[in-house]
Tab-separated table of C-alpha atoms in Angstrom:
chain	number	residue	atom	x	y	z
A	1	MET	CA	8.265	-57.535	-28.385
A	2	LYS	CA	4.603	-58.367	-27.729
A	3	ARG	CA	3.498	-55.840	-30.369
A	4	ALA	CA	5.932	-57.297	-32.925
A	5	ASP	CA	4.639	-60.815	-32.178
A	6	ASP	CA	1.031	-59.678	-32.535
A	7	GLN	CA	1.846	-58.012	-35.847
A	8	LEU	CA	3.624	-61.114	-37.148
A	9	LEU	CA	0.685	-63.271	-36.079
A	10	LYS	CA	-1.729	-60.961	-37.910
A	11	ILE	CA	0.398	-61.050	-41.084
A	12	LYS	CA	0.570	-64.846	-40.964
A	13	GLU	CA	-3.204	-65.104	-40.411
A	14	ILE	CA	-3.953	-62.877	-43.385
A	15	ALA	CA	-1.459	-64.767	-45.566
A	16	PHE	CA	-3.131	-68.052	-44.540
A	17	ILE	CA	-6.598	-66.768	-45.468
A	18	GLY	CA	-5.174	-65.542	-48.787
A	19	LYS	CA	-3.498	-68.847	-49.564
A	20	VAL	CA	-6.604	-70.909	-48.804
A	21	THR	CA	-8.875	-68.557	-50.747
A	22	ALA	CA	-6.519	-68.576	-53.751
A	23	SER	CA	-6.396	-72.371	-53.706
A	24	LEU	CA	-10.190	-72.714	-53.480
A	25	SER	CA	-10.749	-70.142	-56.218
A	26	HIS	CA	-8.369	-72.127	-58.435
A	27	ASP	CA	-10.468	-75.265	-57.846
A	28	ILE	CA	-13.677	-73.395	-58.669
A	29	LYS	CA	-12.072	-72.093	-61.850
A	30	ASN	CA	-11.206	-75.630	-62.924
A	31	ILE	CA	-14.838	-76.658	-62.422
A	32	LEU	CA	-15.996	-73.678	-64.473
A	33	ALA	CA	-13.518	-74.678	-67.190
A	34	ILE	CA	-15.091	-78.155	-67.343
A	35	ILE	CA	-18.638	-76.724	-67.467
A	36	ASN	CA	-17.462	-74.333	-70.187
A	37	GLU	CA	-16.081	-77.181	-72.311
A	38	SER	CA	-19.120	-79.421	-71.702
A	39	SER	CA	-21.478	-76.616	-72.650
A	40	GLY	CA	-19.286	-75.839	-75.667
A	41	LEU	CA	-19.436	-79.465	-76.745
A	42	ALA	CA	-23.227	-79.491	-76.314
A	43	GLY	CA	-23.344	-76.375	-78.513
A	44	ASP	CA	-21.138	-78.061	-81.128
A	45	LEU	CA	-23.397	-81.129	-81.187
A	46	LEU	CA	-26.576	-79.034	-81.385
A	47	THR	CA	-25.336	-77.304	-84.536
A	48	LYS	CA	-24.742	-80.614	-86.307
A	49	GLY	CA	-27.072	-81.434	-89.238
A	50	ASP	CA	-28.743	-84.414	-87.559
A	51	GLN	CA	-30.242	-82.131	-84.894
A	52	LYS	CA	-32.423	-80.187	-87.350
A	53	GLU	CA	-35.443	-82.382	-86.561
A	54	ASN	CA	-35.010	-82.021	-82.787
A	55	PRO	CA	-38.198	-80.249	-81.549
A	56	HIS	CA	-36.271	-78.792	-78.595
A	57	LEU	CA	-33.343	-77.483	-80.633
A	58	SER	CA	-34.191	-73.818	-80.177
A	59	ARG	CA	-34.774	-74.128	-76.411
A	60	LEU	CA	-31.675	-76.279	-75.896
A	61	THR	CA	-29.563	-73.759	-77.813
A	62	GLN	CA	-30.983	-70.979	-75.659
A	63	ILE	CA	-30.228	-72.905	-72.436
A	64	ASN	CA	-26.711	-73.598	-73.649
A	65	ILE	CA	-26.046	-69.941	-74.441
A	66	SER	CA	-27.327	-69.012	-70.979
A	67	MET	CA	-24.980	-71.578	-69.397
A	68	GLN	CA	-22.000	-70.135	-71.238
A	69	GLU	CA	-22.930	-66.606	-70.191
A	70	GLN	CA	-23.199	-67.689	-66.556
A	71	VAL	CA	-19.830	-69.446	-66.782
A	72	LYS	CA	-18.275	-66.201	-68.061
A	73	ARG	CA	-19.907	-64.337	-65.180
A	74	GLY	CA	-18.646	-66.928	-62.705
A	75	VAL	CA	-15.139	-66.755	-64.143
A	76	GLU	CA	-15.016	-62.974	-63.706
A	77	ILE	CA	-16.083	-63.296	-60.049
A	78	VAL	CA	-13.557	-66.055	-59.370
A	79	LYS	CA	-10.817	-64.018	-61.058
A	80	ARG	CA	-11.586	-61.148	-58.687
A	81	LEU	CA	-11.586	-63.508	-55.717
A	82	ASN	CA	-8.250	-64.956	-56.830
A	83	ARG	CA	-6.656	-61.543	-57.322
A	84	PHE	CA	-8.014	-60.397	-53.971
A	85	ALA	CA	-6.608	-63.534	-52.315
A	86	HIS	CA	-3.178	-62.947	-53.846
A	87	SER	CA	-3.168	-59.366	-52.545
A	88	MET	CA	-2.736	-60.973	-49.087
A	89	ASP	CA	0.462	-62.753	-50.162
A	90	GLU	CA	2.913	-60.126	-49.001
A	91	GLU	CA	2.674	-57.213	-46.627
A	92	ALA	CA	4.434	-54.842	-49.013
A	93	SER	CA	4.823	-55.528	-52.691
A	94	ASP	CA	5.193	-53.697	-55.998
A	95	SER	CA	1.741	-53.268	-57.431
A	96	ASP	CA	-0.092	-51.267	-60.033
A	97	LEU	CA	-2.424	-48.923	-58.175
A	98	ASN	CA	-4.816	-48.880	-61.148
A	99	ASP	CA	-5.199	-52.658	-60.777
A	100	ILE	CA	-5.921	-52.352	-57.053
A	101	ILE	CA	-8.534	-49.659	-57.653
A	102	LEU	CA	-10.244	-51.541	-60.489
A	103	LEU	CA	-10.368	-54.739	-58.428
A	104	THR	CA	-11.787	-52.996	-55.346
A	105	ALA	CA	-14.341	-51.099	-57.426
A	106	ASP	CA	-15.442	-54.351	-59.062
A	107	ILE	CA	-15.819	-56.000	-55.652
A	108	ALA	CA	-17.709	-53.016	-54.174
A	109	LYS	CA	-20.030	-52.558	-57.164
A	110	ARG	CA	-22.553	-55.055	-55.841
A	111	LEU	CA	-22.745	-53.287	-52.468
A	112	ALA	CA	-23.263	-49.942	-54.233
A	113	ARG	CA	-25.876	-51.419	-56.575
A	114	LEU	CA	-27.871	-52.732	-53.602
A	115	LYS	CA	-28.049	-49.143	-52.351
A	116	GLY	CA	-29.041	-47.862	-55.799
A	117	VAL	CA	-25.710	-46.123	-56.376
A	118	GLY	CA	-23.430	-46.470	-59.386
A	119	LEU	CA	-19.683	-46.881	-58.943
A	120	GLU	CA	-17.245	-45.764	-61.621
A	121	THR	CA	-13.496	-45.500	-61.937
A	122	ILE	CA	-12.189	-42.606	-63.993
A	123	PRO	CA	-9.216	-43.752	-66.096
A	124	THR	CA	-5.955	-41.911	-65.574
A	125	ASP	CA	-3.438	-40.864	-68.219
A	126	ASN	CA	-0.955	-43.405	-66.864
A	127	PRO	CA	-1.907	-47.016	-67.655
A	128	ILE	CA	0.369	-48.240	-64.839
A	129	ILE	CA	0.931	-46.506	-61.502
A	130	ASP	CA	3.699	-48.340	-59.660
A	131	ILE	CA	3.372	-48.333	-55.923
A	132	ARG	CA	5.230	-50.220	-53.211
A	133	ASN	CA	2.822	-50.761	-50.381
A	134	ASP	CA	0.398	-53.260	-48.878
A	135	PRO	CA	-2.200	-54.001	-51.597
A	136	PHE	CA	-4.530	-55.754	-49.163
A	137	LYS	CA	-4.662	-52.753	-46.847
A	138	ILE	CA	-5.198	-50.344	-49.741
A	139	GLU	CA	-8.117	-52.491	-50.899
A	140	GLN	CA	-9.504	-52.547	-47.360
A	141	ILE	CA	-9.218	-48.751	-47.054
A	142	LEU	CA	-10.690	-48.081	-50.478
A	143	PHE	CA	-13.598	-50.431	-49.812
A	144	GLY	CA	-14.079	-48.708	-46.447
A	145	CYS	CA	-14.226	-45.281	-48.128
A	146	ILE	CA	-16.872	-46.491	-50.573
A	147	GLU	CA	-18.876	-47.937	-47.655
A	148	TYR	CA	-18.461	-44.659	-45.790
A	149	LEU	CA	-19.886	-42.582	-48.639
A	150	LEU	CA	-22.694	-45.093	-49.162
A	151	ASP	CA	-23.610	-44.880	-45.453
A	152	LEU	CA	-23.831	-41.087	-45.387
A	153	PRO	CA	-27.482	-40.050	-45.194
A	154	ALA	CA	-27.279	-37.737	-48.233
A	155	LYS	CA	-28.913	-39.132	-51.365
A	156	LYS	CA	-26.525	-39.939	-54.185
A	157	SER	CA	-26.593	-41.759	-57.486
A	158	LEU	CA	-22.915	-42.138	-58.318
A	159	ILE	CA	-19.550	-42.593	-56.615
A	160	THR	CA	-16.427	-42.022	-58.699
A	161	ILE	CA	-12.826	-43.007	-58.006
A	162	THR	CA	-9.862	-41.363	-59.627
A	163	VAL	CA	-6.108	-41.170	-59.057
A	164	LYS	CA	-3.850	-38.145	-59.088
A	165	GLN	CA	-0.084	-38.509	-59.119
A	166	ASN	CA	1.835	-35.856	-57.224
A	167	LYS	CA	5.565	-35.311	-56.796
A	168	ASP	CA	5.848	-37.005	-53.384
A	169	ASP	CA	2.686	-39.045	-53.142
A	170	THR	CA	-0.300	-40.411	-54.970
A	171	SER	CA	-3.872	-39.430	-54.207
A	172	ILE	CA	-6.945	-41.555	-54.621
A	173	ILE	CA	-10.042	-39.387	-54.765
A	174	ILE	CA	-13.414	-40.934	-53.981
A	175	SER	CA	-16.369	-38.594	-54.538
A	176	ASP	CA	-20.124	-38.780	-54.598
A	177	ASP	CA	-22.638	-36.666	-56.491
A	178	SER	CA	-24.880	-35.930	-53.503
A	179	SER	CA	-25.015	-32.215	-54.364
A	180	LYS	CA	-26.579	-32.941	-57.747
A	181	VAL	CA	-29.118	-35.371	-56.321
A	182	SER	CA	-29.945	-33.428	-53.152
A	183	PRO	CA	-28.393	-29.897	-53.098
A	184	SER	CA	-29.129	-29.261	-49.418
A	185	CYS	CA	-27.447	-32.425	-48.149
A	186	GLY	CA	-24.124	-30.732	-47.403
A	187	ASP	CA	-25.121	-29.894	-43.828
A	188	ASN	CA	-26.548	-33.267	-42.930
A	189	GLY	CA	-25.005	-35.005	-39.922
A	190	ILE	CA	-22.834	-38.049	-40.169
A	191	GLU	CA	-24.146	-41.230	-38.616
A	192	LYS	CA	-22.298	-42.642	-35.641
A	193	THR	CA	-21.300	-45.789	-37.517
A	194	SER	CA	-19.747	-43.613	-40.226
A	195	ASP	CA	-17.705	-41.734	-37.630
A	196	LEU	CA	-16.333	-45.012	-36.357
A	197	GLN	CA	-15.629	-46.040	-39.916
A	198	MET	CA	-13.630	-42.845	-40.521
A	199	THR	CA	-11.607	-43.469	-37.349
A	200	PHE	CA	-10.864	-46.974	-38.575
A	201	LEU	CA	-9.822	-45.642	-42.007
A	202	ASN	CA	-7.501	-43.127	-40.354
A	203	ILE	CA	-5.825	-45.897	-38.328
A	204	LEU	CA	-5.343	-48.071	-41.418
A	205	MET	CA	-3.985	-45.188	-43.488
A	206	ASP	CA	-1.595	-44.332	-40.692
A	207	GLU	CA	-0.318	-47.928	-40.743
A	208	ILE	CA	0.649	-47.638	-44.410
A	209	GLY	CA	2.111	-44.154	-43.991
A	210	GLY	CA	-0.719	-42.251	-45.618
A	211	SER	CA	-3.513	-39.900	-44.604
A	212	VAL	CA	-7.239	-39.446	-45.133
A	213	ASN	CA	-8.961	-36.161	-45.853
A	214	PHE	CA	-12.749	-35.939	-45.883
A	215	ILE	CA	-14.454	-32.874	-47.322
A	216	LYS	CA	-18.184	-32.429	-47.127
A	217	SER	CA	-19.217	-29.510	-49.277
A	218	GLN	CA	-22.041	-28.175	-51.405
A	219	SER	CA	-20.447	-29.871	-54.400
A	220	GLY	CA	-20.705	-33.306	-52.744
A	221	ASN	CA	-18.643	-35.490	-50.442
A	222	THR	CA	-15.023	-36.243	-51.237
A	223	ILE	CA	-12.496	-38.490	-49.537
A	224	THR	CA	-8.879	-38.050	-50.570
A	225	LEU	CA	-6.393	-40.763	-49.675
A	226	SER	CA	-2.772	-39.646	-49.831
A	227	LEU	CA	-0.499	-42.625	-50.296
A	228	PRO	CA	3.259	-42.476	-49.929
A	229	LEU	CA	5.262	-43.816	-52.862
A	230	LYS	CA	6.920	-46.255	-50.459
A	231	PRO	CA	5.658	-47.761	-47.173
A	232	PRO	CA	6.817	-46.253	-43.863
B	1	MET	CA	-5.943	-77.084	-89.194
B	2	SER	CA	-6.723	-80.648	-90.285
B	3	ASN	CA	-3.899	-83.224	-90.190
B	4	LEU	CA	-2.640	-81.441	-87.111
B	5	ARG	CA	-1.694	-83.597	-84.153
B	6	VAL	CA	-2.081	-81.984	-80.748
B	7	LEU	CA	-1.084	-83.309	-77.359
B	8	LEU	CA	-3.404	-82.050	-74.589
B	9	VAL	CA	-1.988	-82.268	-71.076
B	10	ASP	CA	-4.105	-81.544	-68.001
B	11	ASP	CA	-4.804	-83.417	-64.762
B	12	GLU	CA	-8.515	-82.540	-65.025
B	13	GLU	CA	-9.579	-85.574	-67.060
B	14	GLU	CA	-13.068	-84.361	-67.905
B	15	PHE	CA	-11.689	-81.038	-69.138
B	16	VAL	CA	-9.134	-82.737	-71.356
B	17	THR	CA	-11.478	-85.348	-72.839
B	18	THR	CA	-14.180	-82.777	-73.609
B	19	LEU	CA	-11.729	-80.348	-75.172
B	20	SER	CA	-10.250	-83.218	-77.146
B	21	GLU	CA	-13.703	-84.155	-78.484
B	22	ARG	CA	-14.389	-80.552	-79.504
B	23	LEU	CA	-11.074	-80.300	-81.351
B	24	SER	CA	-11.749	-83.654	-83.048
B	25	LEU	CA	-15.096	-82.311	-84.287
B	26	ARG	CA	-13.053	-79.595	-86.000
B	27	GLY	CA	-10.807	-82.114	-87.705
B	28	ILE	CA	-7.861	-81.825	-85.326
B	29	GLU	CA	-6.231	-85.046	-84.197
B	30	THR	CA	-5.656	-85.132	-80.449
B	31	GLU	CA	-3.794	-87.212	-77.922
B	32	VAL	CA	-4.326	-86.700	-74.203
B	33	ALA	CA	-2.163	-87.049	-71.115
B	34	TYR	CA	-3.313	-86.563	-67.534
B	35	ASN	CA	0.021	-85.789	-65.933
B	36	GLY	CA	3.496	-84.546	-66.774
B	37	GLU	CA	5.216	-87.947	-66.732
B	38	ASN	CA	2.627	-89.405	-69.102
B	39	ALA	CA	2.948	-86.356	-71.356
B	40	LEU	CA	6.716	-86.799	-71.703
B	41	ALA	CA	6.281	-90.501	-72.476
B	42	LYS	CA	3.740	-89.666	-75.196
B	43	MET	CA	6.035	-87.010	-76.646
B	44	ASN	CA	8.500	-89.755	-77.548
B	45	GLN	CA	5.832	-92.002	-79.054
B	46	ILE	CA	3.801	-89.608	-81.200
B	47	THR	CA	5.835	-86.404	-81.724
B	48	PRO	CA	2.903	-83.967	-81.792
B	49	ASP	CA	2.842	-80.766	-83.836
B	50	ILE	CA	1.744	-78.721	-80.821
B	51	VAL	CA	1.446	-79.286	-77.068
B	52	ILE	CA	-1.317	-77.671	-75.013
B	53	LEU	CA	-0.090	-77.829	-71.442
B	54	ASP	CA	-1.738	-76.989	-68.120
B	55	VAL	CA	0.594	-75.163	-65.748
B	56	MET	CA	-0.668	-76.426	-62.388
B	57	MET	CA	-0.519	-80.192	-62.181
B	58	PRO	CA	0.386	-82.543	-59.331
B	59	GLY	CA	3.796	-84.197	-59.684
B	60	LEU	CA	5.672	-82.624	-62.565
B	61	SER	CA	4.266	-79.117	-63.021
B	62	GLY	CA	3.523	-77.670	-66.451
B	63	LEU	CA	6.653	-75.553	-66.254
B	64	ASP	CA	8.757	-78.665	-65.396
B	65	VAL	CA	7.291	-80.479	-68.392
B	66	LEU	CA	7.862	-77.449	-70.615
B	67	LYS	CA	11.534	-77.388	-69.617
B	68	GLN	CA	11.972	-81.053	-70.554
B	69	ILE	CA	10.099	-80.680	-73.847
B	70	LYS	CA	12.357	-77.791	-74.795
B	71	GLU	CA	15.389	-79.990	-74.070
B	72	ILE	CA	14.268	-82.971	-76.168
B	73	LEU	CA	12.104	-81.376	-78.878
B	74	PRO	CA	12.806	-77.638	-78.844
B	75	ASP	CA	10.959	-76.877	-82.099
B	76	ILE	CA	7.575	-78.098	-80.936
B	77	PRO	CA	5.480	-75.127	-79.862
B	78	VAL	CA	3.908	-75.288	-76.434
B	79	ILE	CA	0.823	-73.287	-75.483
B	80	LEU	CA	0.258	-73.045	-71.749
B	81	LEU	CA	-3.102	-73.033	-70.010
B	82	THR	CA	-3.178	-71.254	-66.687
B	83	GLY	CA	-5.985	-71.350	-64.175
B	84	ARG	CA	-4.520	-68.729	-61.867
B	85	GLY	CA	-5.972	-65.240	-61.814
B	86	SER	CA	-2.664	-63.587	-62.600
B	87	THR	CA	-0.610	-63.727	-65.780
B	88	ARG	CA	2.569	-64.563	-63.844
B	89	ASP	CA	2.671	-68.283	-64.721
B	90	GLY	CA	2.093	-67.590	-68.399
B	91	ILE	CA	4.818	-64.966	-68.560
B	92	ASP	CA	7.248	-67.232	-66.670
B	93	GLY	CA	6.441	-69.994	-69.147
B	94	MET	CA	7.084	-67.747	-72.149
B	95	LYS	CA	10.456	-66.864	-70.663
B	96	GLN	CA	11.168	-70.616	-70.590
B	97	GLY	CA	10.265	-71.071	-74.243
B	98	ALA	CA	6.466	-71.464	-74.373
B	99	PHE	CA	4.939	-70.010	-77.530
B	100	ASP	CA	2.134	-68.319	-75.601
B	101	TYR	CA	-0.411	-68.867	-72.859
B	102	LEU	CA	-4.188	-68.741	-72.416
B	103	MET	CA	-6.211	-68.319	-69.256
B	104	LYS	CA	-8.694	-71.028	-68.296
B	105	PRO	CA	-11.508	-71.461	-69.194
B	106	VAL	CA	-10.420	-71.153	-72.809
B	107	ASP	CA	-12.512	-70.089	-75.749
B	108	ILE	CA	-11.997	-72.832	-78.322
B	109	GLU	CA	-11.791	-70.328	-81.175
B	110	ASP	CA	-9.034	-68.437	-79.312
B	111	LEU	CA	-7.205	-71.711	-78.771
B	112	ILE	CA	-7.398	-72.659	-82.459
B	113	LYS	CA	-6.268	-69.158	-83.458
B	114	LYS	CA	-3.298	-69.470	-81.107
B	115	MET	CA	-2.493	-72.925	-82.508
B	116	ASN	CA	-2.541	-71.476	-86.043
B	117	GLU	CA	-0.148	-68.726	-85.000
B	118	ALA	CA	2.135	-71.288	-83.375
B	119	MET	CA	2.222	-73.434	-86.516
B	120	LYS	CA	3.029	-70.415	-88.683
B	121	SER	CA	5.890	-69.495	-86.360
B	122	ARG	CA	7.674	-72.845	-86.875
C-alpha cells in the first residue's frame, strides 16, 4: 500500500510540474507573439517611403531583423519546453517515438555542444512509430544515455540516435564515434559517475518494461534501449 | 485582399491591436474583440468576411466561440490561432468547422495566404 501511495504521489508531482511548466511556456509564447508583431510592425513602417531620409534606416532594419530571428529562436525553445511539459501529462500514453527522440535530441543538443560533440538523429523509414508508454520516462532515459556517452572519457565528435523496429519491441540505438576520433579508447575505464548513471538507466528502463544494453567496442560505444510495444 | 473585413479575436490586447495595424497597412479592414462574448456581439453588428480567433481565452474559449459562430453564421470561415505547442487544439477546431489553424506567433504573410485560401473556399 505504501509503495502504491508513493508511486501515486510521484505521478501527481510530475503531472503538477508539467502543468505549471506548460502554463508558463504558454505565457512566454504569448509575449513572444507580441514582440513578433511589434517587430513586424516596426519593419512595415521602416519600409514605408517616408523613411528613406532616416539616417538610421539601415541600422534599424538590421536590429529589427535580429529581433525577429531571436523571436524565432525563442519560439523554438518554448515549443520544446511546452512539448516536454505535456509529456508529463499522463503516465502512459500513445505517442510517436520519432517525436520523443527528436524532442530529446533537441533538448540535449546544447549539452553536447558544450562538450564539443555533435548530436544527430538518423531518420527512419517510418515517419510515425506508435508506442504506448511513458513519454516522460523515455525522454529521461534517452537524455541519460546521451549524458552517459558524453561523460565517458573517450574522445568523440558525434553521437547518433536511430530507431529499429523489431517484431516484439522497438530499439533505440545511441552510438558515439569514439573509435574514429581515438581508436585506442575502447579499453578505457568508465568513470564512477557513469556507472551510477547506467544503474539509474537500468532501473528506469525496468520500470517501463524495457532493457538497456551497453557495448563498448573498437567501433565505438553503443547503448541499445529495447522498448516494449506496450508498458508492463 | 482589399475590401476584406476581418474580425480579430484575442485576449492579448497588444497582440491584437498590433496585428490589426499591420493588416490595415496592407489594405485589410479589421475589427477587434478582446474576448469571446465581445466577439459574438460584434459578429451580429458587422458580419465579417473572416474571423481570426485565438483558442485559449478566459471566459468563452475560442472553441466555444467557434461553435456559436458556426450556429449563427456557418458560412463565415474561421481561422484559429493556437499558442499551445501541440496541434491538438487546431485539429479539434477543424473538426468543429474551423477552416484552418496557425500556431502563434504567426507570420503575417502566412496569415494572409490562409485568409486568401479561406475566401476562395467560400
